[in-house]
PDB file of C-alpha atoms in Angstrom:
ATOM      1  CA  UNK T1206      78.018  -8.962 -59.701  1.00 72.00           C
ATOM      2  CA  UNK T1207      76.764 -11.655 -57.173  1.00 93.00           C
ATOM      3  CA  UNK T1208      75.433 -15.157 -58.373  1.00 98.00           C
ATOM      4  CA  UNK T1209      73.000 -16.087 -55.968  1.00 98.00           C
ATOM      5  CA  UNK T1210      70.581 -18.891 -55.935  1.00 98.00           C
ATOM      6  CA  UNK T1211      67.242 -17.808 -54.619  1.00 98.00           C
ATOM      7  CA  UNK T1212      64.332 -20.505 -53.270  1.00 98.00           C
ATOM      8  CA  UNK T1213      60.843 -20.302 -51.689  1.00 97.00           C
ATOM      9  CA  UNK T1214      58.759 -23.439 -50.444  1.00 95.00           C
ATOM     10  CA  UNK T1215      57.124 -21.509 -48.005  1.00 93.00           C
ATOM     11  CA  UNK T1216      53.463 -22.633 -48.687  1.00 90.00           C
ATOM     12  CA  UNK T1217      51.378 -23.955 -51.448  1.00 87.00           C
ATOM     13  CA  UNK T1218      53.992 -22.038 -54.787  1.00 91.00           C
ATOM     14  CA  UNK T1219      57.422 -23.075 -54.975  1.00 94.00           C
ATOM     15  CA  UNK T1220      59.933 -21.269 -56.616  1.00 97.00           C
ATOM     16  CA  UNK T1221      63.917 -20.962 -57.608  1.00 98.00           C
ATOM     17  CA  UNK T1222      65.806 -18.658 -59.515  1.00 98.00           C
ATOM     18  CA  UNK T1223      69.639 -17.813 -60.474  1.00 98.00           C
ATOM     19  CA  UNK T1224      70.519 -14.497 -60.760  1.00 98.00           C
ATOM     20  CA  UNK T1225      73.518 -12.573 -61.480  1.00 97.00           C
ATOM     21  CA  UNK T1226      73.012  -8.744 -59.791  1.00 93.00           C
ATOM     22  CA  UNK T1227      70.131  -7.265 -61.257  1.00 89.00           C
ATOM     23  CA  UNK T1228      69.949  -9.938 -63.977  1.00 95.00           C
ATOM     24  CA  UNK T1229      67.719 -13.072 -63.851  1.00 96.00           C
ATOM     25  CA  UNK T1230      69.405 -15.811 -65.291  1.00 97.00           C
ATOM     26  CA  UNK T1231      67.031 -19.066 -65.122  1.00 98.00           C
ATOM     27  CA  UNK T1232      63.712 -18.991 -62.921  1.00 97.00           C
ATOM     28  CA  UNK T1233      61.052 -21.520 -62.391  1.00 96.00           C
ATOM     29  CA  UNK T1234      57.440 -21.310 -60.394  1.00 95.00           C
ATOM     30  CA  UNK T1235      55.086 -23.954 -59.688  1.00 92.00           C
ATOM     31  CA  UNK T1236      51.352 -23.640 -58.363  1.00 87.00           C
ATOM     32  CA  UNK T1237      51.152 -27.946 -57.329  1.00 75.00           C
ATOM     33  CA  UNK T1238      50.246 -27.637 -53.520  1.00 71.00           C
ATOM     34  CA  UNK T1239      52.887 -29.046 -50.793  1.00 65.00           C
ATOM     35  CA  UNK T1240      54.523 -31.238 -52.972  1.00 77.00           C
ATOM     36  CA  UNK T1241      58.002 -29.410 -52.299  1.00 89.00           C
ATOM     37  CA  UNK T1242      59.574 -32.603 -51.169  1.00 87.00           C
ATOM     38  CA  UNK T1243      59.466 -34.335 -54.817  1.00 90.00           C
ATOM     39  CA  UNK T1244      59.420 -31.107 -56.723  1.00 93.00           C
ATOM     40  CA  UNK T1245      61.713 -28.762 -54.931  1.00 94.00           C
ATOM     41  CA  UNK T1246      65.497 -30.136 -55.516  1.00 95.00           C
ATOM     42  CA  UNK T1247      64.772 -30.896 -59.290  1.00 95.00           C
ATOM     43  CA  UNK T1248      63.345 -27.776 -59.739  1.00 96.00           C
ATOM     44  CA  UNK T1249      66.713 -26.600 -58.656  1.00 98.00           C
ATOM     45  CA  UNK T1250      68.557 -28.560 -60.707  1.00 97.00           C
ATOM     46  CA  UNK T1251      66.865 -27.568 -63.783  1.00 98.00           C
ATOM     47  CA  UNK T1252      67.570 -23.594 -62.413  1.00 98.00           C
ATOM     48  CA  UNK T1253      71.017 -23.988 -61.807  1.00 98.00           C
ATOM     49  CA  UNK T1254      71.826 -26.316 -65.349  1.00 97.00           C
ATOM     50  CA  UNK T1255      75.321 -26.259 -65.866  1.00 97.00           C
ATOM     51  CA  UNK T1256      76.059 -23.721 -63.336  1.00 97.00           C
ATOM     52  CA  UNK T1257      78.490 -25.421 -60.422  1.00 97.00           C
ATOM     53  CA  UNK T1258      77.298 -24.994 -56.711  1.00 97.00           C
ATOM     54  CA  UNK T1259      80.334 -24.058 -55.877  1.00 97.00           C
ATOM     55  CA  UNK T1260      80.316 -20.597 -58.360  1.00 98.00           C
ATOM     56  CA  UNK T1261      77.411 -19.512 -56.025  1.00 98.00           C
ATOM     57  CA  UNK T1262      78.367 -16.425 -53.746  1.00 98.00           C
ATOM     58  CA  UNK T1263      75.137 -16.820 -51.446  1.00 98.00           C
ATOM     59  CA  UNK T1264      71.934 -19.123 -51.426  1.00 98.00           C
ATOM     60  CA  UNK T1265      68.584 -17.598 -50.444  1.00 98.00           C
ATOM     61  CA  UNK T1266      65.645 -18.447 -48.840  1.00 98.00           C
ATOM     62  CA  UNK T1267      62.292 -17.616 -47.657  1.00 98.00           C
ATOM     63  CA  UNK T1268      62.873 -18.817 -44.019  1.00 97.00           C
ATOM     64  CA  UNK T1269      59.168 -18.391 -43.383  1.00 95.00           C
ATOM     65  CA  UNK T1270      56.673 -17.853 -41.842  1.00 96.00           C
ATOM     66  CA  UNK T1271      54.324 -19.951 -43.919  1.00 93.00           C
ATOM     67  CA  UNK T1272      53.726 -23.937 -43.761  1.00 90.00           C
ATOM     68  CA  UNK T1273      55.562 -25.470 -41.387  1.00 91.00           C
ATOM     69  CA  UNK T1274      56.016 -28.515 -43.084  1.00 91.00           C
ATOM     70  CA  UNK T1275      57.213 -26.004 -46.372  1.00 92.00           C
ATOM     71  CA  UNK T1276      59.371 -23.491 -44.174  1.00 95.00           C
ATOM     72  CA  UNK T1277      61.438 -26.785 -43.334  1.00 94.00           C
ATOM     73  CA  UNK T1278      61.581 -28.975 -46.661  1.00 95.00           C
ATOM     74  CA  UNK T1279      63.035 -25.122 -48.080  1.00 96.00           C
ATOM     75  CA  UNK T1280      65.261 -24.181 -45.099  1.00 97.00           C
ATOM     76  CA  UNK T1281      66.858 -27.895 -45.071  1.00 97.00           C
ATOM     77  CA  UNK T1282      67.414 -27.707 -48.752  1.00 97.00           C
ATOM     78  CA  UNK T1283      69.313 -24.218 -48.520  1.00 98.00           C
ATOM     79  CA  UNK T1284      71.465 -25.388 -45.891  1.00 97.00           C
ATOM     80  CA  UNK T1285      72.057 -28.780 -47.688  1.00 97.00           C
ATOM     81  CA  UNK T1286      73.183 -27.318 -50.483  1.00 98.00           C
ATOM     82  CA  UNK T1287      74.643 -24.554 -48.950  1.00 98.00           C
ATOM     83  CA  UNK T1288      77.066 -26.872 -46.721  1.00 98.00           C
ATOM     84  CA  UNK T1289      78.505 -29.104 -50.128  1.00 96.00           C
ATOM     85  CA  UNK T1290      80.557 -25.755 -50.538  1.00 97.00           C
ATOM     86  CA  UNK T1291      80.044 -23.919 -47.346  1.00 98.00           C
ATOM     87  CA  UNK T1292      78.028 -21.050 -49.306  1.00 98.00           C
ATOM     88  CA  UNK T1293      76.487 -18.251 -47.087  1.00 98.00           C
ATOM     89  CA  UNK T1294      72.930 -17.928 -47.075  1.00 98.00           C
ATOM     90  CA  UNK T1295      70.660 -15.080 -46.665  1.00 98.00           C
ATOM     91  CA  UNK T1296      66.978 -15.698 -44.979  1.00 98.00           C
ATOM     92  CA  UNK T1297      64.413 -13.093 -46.225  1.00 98.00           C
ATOM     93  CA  UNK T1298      60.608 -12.970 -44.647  1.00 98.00           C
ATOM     94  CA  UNK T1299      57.955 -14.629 -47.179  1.00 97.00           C
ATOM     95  CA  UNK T1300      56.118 -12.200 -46.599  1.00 98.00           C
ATOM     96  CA  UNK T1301      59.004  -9.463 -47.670  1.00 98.00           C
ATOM     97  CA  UNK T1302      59.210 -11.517 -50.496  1.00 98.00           C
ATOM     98  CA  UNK T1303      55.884 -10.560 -51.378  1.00 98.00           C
ATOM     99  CA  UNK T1304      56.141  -6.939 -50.878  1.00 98.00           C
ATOM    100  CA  UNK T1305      58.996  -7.458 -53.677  1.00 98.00           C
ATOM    101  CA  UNK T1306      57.038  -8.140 -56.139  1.00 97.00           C
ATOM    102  CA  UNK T1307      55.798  -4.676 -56.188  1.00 97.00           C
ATOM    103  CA  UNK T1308      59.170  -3.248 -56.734  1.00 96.00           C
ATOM    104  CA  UNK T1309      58.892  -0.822 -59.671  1.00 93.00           C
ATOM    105  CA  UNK T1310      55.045   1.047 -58.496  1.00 90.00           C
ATOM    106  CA  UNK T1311      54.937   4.023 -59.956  1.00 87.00           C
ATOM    107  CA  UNK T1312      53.081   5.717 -57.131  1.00 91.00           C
ATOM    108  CA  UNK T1313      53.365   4.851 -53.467  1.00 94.00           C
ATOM    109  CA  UNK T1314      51.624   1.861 -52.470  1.00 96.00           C
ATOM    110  CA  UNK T1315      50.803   0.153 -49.272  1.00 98.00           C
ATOM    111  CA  UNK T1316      51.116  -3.841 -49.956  1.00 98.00           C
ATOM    112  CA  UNK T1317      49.018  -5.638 -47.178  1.00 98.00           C
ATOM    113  CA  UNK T1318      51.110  -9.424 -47.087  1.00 98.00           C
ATOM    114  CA  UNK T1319      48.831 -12.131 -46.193  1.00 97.00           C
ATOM    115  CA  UNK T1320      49.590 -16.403 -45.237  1.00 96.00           C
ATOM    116  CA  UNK T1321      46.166 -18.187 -44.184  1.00 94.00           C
ATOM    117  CA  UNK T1322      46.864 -18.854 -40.136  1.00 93.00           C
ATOM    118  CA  UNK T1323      43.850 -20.636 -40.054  1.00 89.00           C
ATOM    119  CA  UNK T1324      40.701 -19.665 -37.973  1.00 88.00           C
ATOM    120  CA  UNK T1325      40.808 -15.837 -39.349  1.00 91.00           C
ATOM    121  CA  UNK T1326      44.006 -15.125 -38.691  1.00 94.00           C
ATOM    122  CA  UNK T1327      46.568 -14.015 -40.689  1.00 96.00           C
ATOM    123  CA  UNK T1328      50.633 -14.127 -40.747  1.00 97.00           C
ATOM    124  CA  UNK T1329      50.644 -10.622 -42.048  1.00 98.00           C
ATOM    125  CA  UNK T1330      52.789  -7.470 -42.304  1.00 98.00           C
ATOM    126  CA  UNK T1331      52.358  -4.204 -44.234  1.00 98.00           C
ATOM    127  CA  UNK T1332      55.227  -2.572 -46.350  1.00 98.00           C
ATOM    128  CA  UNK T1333      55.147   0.701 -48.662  1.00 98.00           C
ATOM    129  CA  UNK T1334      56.884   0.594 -52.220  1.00 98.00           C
ATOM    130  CA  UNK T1335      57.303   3.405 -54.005  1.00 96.00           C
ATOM    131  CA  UNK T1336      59.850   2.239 -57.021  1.00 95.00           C
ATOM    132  CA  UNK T1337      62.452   0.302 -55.855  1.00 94.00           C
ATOM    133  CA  UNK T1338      62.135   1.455 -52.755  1.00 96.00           C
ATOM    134  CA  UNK T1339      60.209  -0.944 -49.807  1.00 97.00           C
ATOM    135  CA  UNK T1340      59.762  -0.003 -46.550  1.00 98.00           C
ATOM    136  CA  UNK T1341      58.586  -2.159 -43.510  1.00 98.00           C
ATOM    137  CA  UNK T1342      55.869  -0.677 -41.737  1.00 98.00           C
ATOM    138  CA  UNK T1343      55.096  -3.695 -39.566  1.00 98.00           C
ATOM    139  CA  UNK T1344      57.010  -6.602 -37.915  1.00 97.00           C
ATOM    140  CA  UNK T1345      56.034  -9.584 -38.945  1.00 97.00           C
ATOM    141  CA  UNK T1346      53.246 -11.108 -36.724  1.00 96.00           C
ATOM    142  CA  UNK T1347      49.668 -13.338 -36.872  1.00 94.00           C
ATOM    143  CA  UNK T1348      46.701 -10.991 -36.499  1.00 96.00           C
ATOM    144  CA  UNK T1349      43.166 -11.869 -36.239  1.00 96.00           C
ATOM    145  CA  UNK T1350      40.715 -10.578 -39.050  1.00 97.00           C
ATOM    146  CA  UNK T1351      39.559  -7.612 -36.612  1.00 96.00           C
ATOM    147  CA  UNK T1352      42.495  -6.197 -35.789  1.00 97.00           C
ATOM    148  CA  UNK T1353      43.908  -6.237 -39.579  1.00 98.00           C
ATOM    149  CA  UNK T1354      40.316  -4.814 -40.423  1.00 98.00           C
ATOM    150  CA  UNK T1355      40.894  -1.726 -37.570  1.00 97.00           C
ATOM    151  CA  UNK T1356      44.628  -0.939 -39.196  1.00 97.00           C
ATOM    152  CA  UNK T1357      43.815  -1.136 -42.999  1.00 98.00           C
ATOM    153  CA  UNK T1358      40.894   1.389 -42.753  1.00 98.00           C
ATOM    154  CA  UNK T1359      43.594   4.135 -41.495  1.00 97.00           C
ATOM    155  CA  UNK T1360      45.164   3.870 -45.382  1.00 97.00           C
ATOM    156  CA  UNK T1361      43.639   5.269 -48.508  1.00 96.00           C
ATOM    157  CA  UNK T1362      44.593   2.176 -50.806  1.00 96.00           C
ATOM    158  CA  UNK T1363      45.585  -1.551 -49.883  1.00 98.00           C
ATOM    159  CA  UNK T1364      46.723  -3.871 -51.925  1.00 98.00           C
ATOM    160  CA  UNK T1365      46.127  -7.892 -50.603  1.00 98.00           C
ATOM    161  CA  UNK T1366      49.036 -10.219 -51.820  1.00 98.00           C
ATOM    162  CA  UNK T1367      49.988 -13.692 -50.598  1.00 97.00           C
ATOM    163  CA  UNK T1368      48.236 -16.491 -50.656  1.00 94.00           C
ATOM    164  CA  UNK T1369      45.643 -15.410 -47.497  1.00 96.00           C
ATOM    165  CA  UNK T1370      44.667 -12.597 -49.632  1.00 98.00           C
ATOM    166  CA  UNK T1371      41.796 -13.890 -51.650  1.00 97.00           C
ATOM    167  CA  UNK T1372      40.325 -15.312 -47.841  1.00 97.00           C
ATOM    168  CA  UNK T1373      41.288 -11.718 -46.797  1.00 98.00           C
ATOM    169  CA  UNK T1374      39.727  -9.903 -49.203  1.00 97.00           C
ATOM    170  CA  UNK T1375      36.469 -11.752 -49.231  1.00 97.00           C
ATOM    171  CA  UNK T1376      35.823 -11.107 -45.986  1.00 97.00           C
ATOM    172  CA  UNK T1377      37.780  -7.600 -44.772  1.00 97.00           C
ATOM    173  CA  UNK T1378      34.658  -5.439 -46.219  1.00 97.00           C
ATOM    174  CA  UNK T1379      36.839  -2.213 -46.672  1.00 98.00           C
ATOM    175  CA  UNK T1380      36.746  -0.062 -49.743  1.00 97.00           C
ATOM    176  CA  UNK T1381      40.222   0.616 -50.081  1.00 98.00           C
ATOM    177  CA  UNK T1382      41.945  -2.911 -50.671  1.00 98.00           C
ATOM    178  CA  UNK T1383      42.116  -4.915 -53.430  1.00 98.00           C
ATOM    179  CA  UNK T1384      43.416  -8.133 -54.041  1.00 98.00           C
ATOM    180  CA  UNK T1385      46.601  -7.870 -56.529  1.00 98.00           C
ATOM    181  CA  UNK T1386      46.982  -9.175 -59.820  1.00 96.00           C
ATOM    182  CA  UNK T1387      47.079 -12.789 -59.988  1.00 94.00           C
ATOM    183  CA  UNK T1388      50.734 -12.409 -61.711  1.00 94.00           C
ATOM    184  CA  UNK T1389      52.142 -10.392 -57.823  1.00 96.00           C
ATOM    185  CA  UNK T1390      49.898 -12.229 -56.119  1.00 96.00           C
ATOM    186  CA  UNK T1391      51.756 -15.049 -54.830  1.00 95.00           C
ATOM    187  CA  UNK T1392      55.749 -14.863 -53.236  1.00 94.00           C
ATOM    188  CA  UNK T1393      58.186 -16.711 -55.985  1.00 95.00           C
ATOM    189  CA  UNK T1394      62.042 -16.789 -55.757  1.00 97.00           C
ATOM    190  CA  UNK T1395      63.271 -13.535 -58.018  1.00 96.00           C
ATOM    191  CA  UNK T1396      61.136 -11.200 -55.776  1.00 97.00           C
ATOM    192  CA  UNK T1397      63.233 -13.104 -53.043  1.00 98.00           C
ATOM    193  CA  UNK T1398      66.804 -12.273 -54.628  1.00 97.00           C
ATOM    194  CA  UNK T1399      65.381  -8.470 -54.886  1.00 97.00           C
ATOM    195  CA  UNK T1400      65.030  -8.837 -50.973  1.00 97.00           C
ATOM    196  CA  UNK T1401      68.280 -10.673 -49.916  1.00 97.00           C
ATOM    197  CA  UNK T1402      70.056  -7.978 -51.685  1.00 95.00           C
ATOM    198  CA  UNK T1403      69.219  -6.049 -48.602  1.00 96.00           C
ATOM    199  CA  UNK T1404      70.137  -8.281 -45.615  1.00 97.00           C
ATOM    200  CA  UNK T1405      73.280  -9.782 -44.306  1.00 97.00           C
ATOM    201  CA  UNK T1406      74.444 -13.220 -45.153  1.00 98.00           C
ATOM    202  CA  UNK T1407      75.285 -15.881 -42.593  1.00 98.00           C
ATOM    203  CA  UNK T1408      77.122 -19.253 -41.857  1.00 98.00           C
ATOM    204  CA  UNK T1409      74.329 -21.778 -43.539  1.00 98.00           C
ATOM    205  CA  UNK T1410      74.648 -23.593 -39.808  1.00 97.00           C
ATOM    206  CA  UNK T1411      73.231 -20.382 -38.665  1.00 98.00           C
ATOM    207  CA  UNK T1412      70.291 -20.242 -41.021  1.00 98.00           C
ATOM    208  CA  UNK T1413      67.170 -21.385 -39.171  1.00 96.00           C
ATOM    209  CA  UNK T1414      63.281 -21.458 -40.206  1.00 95.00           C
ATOM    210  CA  UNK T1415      61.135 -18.600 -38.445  1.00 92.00           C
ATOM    211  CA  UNK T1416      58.185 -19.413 -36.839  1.00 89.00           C
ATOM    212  CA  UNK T1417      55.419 -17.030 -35.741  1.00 83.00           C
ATOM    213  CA  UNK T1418      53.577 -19.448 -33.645  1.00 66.00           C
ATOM    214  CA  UNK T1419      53.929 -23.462 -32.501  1.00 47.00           C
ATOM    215  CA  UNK T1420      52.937 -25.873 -34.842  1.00 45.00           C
ATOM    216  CA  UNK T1421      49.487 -27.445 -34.187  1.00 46.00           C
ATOM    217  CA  UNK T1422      50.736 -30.460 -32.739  1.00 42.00           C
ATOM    218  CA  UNK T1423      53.129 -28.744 -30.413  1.00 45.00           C
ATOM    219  CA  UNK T1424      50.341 -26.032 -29.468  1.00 42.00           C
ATOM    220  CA  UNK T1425      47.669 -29.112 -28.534  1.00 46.00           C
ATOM    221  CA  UNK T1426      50.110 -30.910 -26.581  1.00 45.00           C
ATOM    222  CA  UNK T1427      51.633 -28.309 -24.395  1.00 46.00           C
ATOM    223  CA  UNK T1428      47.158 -27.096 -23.837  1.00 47.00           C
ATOM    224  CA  UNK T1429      46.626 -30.786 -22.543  1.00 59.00           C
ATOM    225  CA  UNK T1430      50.092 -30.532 -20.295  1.00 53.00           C
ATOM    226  CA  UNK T1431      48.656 -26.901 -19.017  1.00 53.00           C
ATOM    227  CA  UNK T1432      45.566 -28.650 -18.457  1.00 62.00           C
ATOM    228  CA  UNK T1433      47.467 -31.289 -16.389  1.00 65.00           C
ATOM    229  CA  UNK T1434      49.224 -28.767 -14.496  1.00 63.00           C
ATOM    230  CA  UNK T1435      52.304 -30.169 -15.703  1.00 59.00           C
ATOM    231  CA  UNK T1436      53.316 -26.614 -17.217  1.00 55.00           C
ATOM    232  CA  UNK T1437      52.305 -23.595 -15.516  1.00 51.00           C
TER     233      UNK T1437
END
């Protein structure tokens, strides 16, 4: 068996669990907006009880994409904790992490995973689960409403997770999706140990958040240096 401590803080949920293989030990989710900063670590602590850090064989973590300002308060955490005992940590795509939560579909499914971008666009990609089995179909990537719309109508039946998928749904006017059931419809930390049992584990000074785009502060300033001609 593996004891692994799982955590998202991704976007507006928060999440951590402790599970042992296939078994969930202690798990806690919380719908309170970015608050991760003062909810996050005791959230943790409450997960983990009187289970020592240093019994952990990995720590994983939704290394985005998702807010920028929750992609860092989870990655820092991980690796914080991770360095105390120099545990190895596995990063898993939030929006992977979504498509987990699917795991056990009886019939094969395309899952649609949706973060708001902002502006009609989506951090998206599409997975099929039949099972246990998930299979990427897409990288990970931001798409505009329109070109979603264009690859969705190619599938019989969509299902819209994440939290863009209620934005998503509302306006993607397709007959085949549907927005998932409001208890798979968000990303939350066992659905991420279900993922990180399929990727590699790594150094925690290796572990890193993934971006799919600048932060807004970085994008506007490096538009005004283009402007200036300072950048070409």
């Amino acid at each position: 068996m593996s004891l692994i401590l799982s955590i998202d803080a991704s976007a507006v949920t928060a999440s951590a669990a402790l599970t042992d293989g296939d078994r969930i030990l202690k798990n806690e989710w919380m719908n309170t907006g970015l608050t991760h900063s003062e909810t996050l670590l005791p959230m943790i602590k409450r997960v983990m009880g009187d289970t020592p850090y240093r019994s952990l064989d990995a720590i994983a973590i939704t290394a985005g994409p998702g807010s920028f300002t929750g992609v860092r308060i989870g990655v820092a955490t991980a690796k914080g904790l991770a360095f105390l005992n120099d545990t190895p940590c596995i990063p898993v795509s939030t929006l992977e992490a979504i498509a987990y939560n699917f795991v056990g579909t009886a019939e094969k499914t395309v899952i649609c995973a949706l973060m708001d971008a902002r502006r009609m666009q989506f951090y998206n990609a599409l997975f099929c689960v039949e099972g246990t089995h998930v299979e990427r179909l897409t990288p990970d990537r931001a798409i505009a409403l329109e070109a979603l719309r264009e690859e969705l109508a190619a599938f019989d039946h969509v299902i819209l997770a994440g939290d863009g998928a209620q934005l998503c749904a509302a306006h993607i006017g397709l007959e085949n999706c549907r927005l998932a059931a409001e208890e798979q419809l968000y990303q939350n930390a066992t659905a991420v140990a279900l993922a990180a049992a399929h990727h590699d584990r790594i150094p925690p000074a290796q572990l890193m958040p993934t971006y799919l785009r600048l932060p807004q502060a970085e994008r506007e300033l490096k538009l005004k240096m283009k402007r200036k001609g300072e950048i070409s």
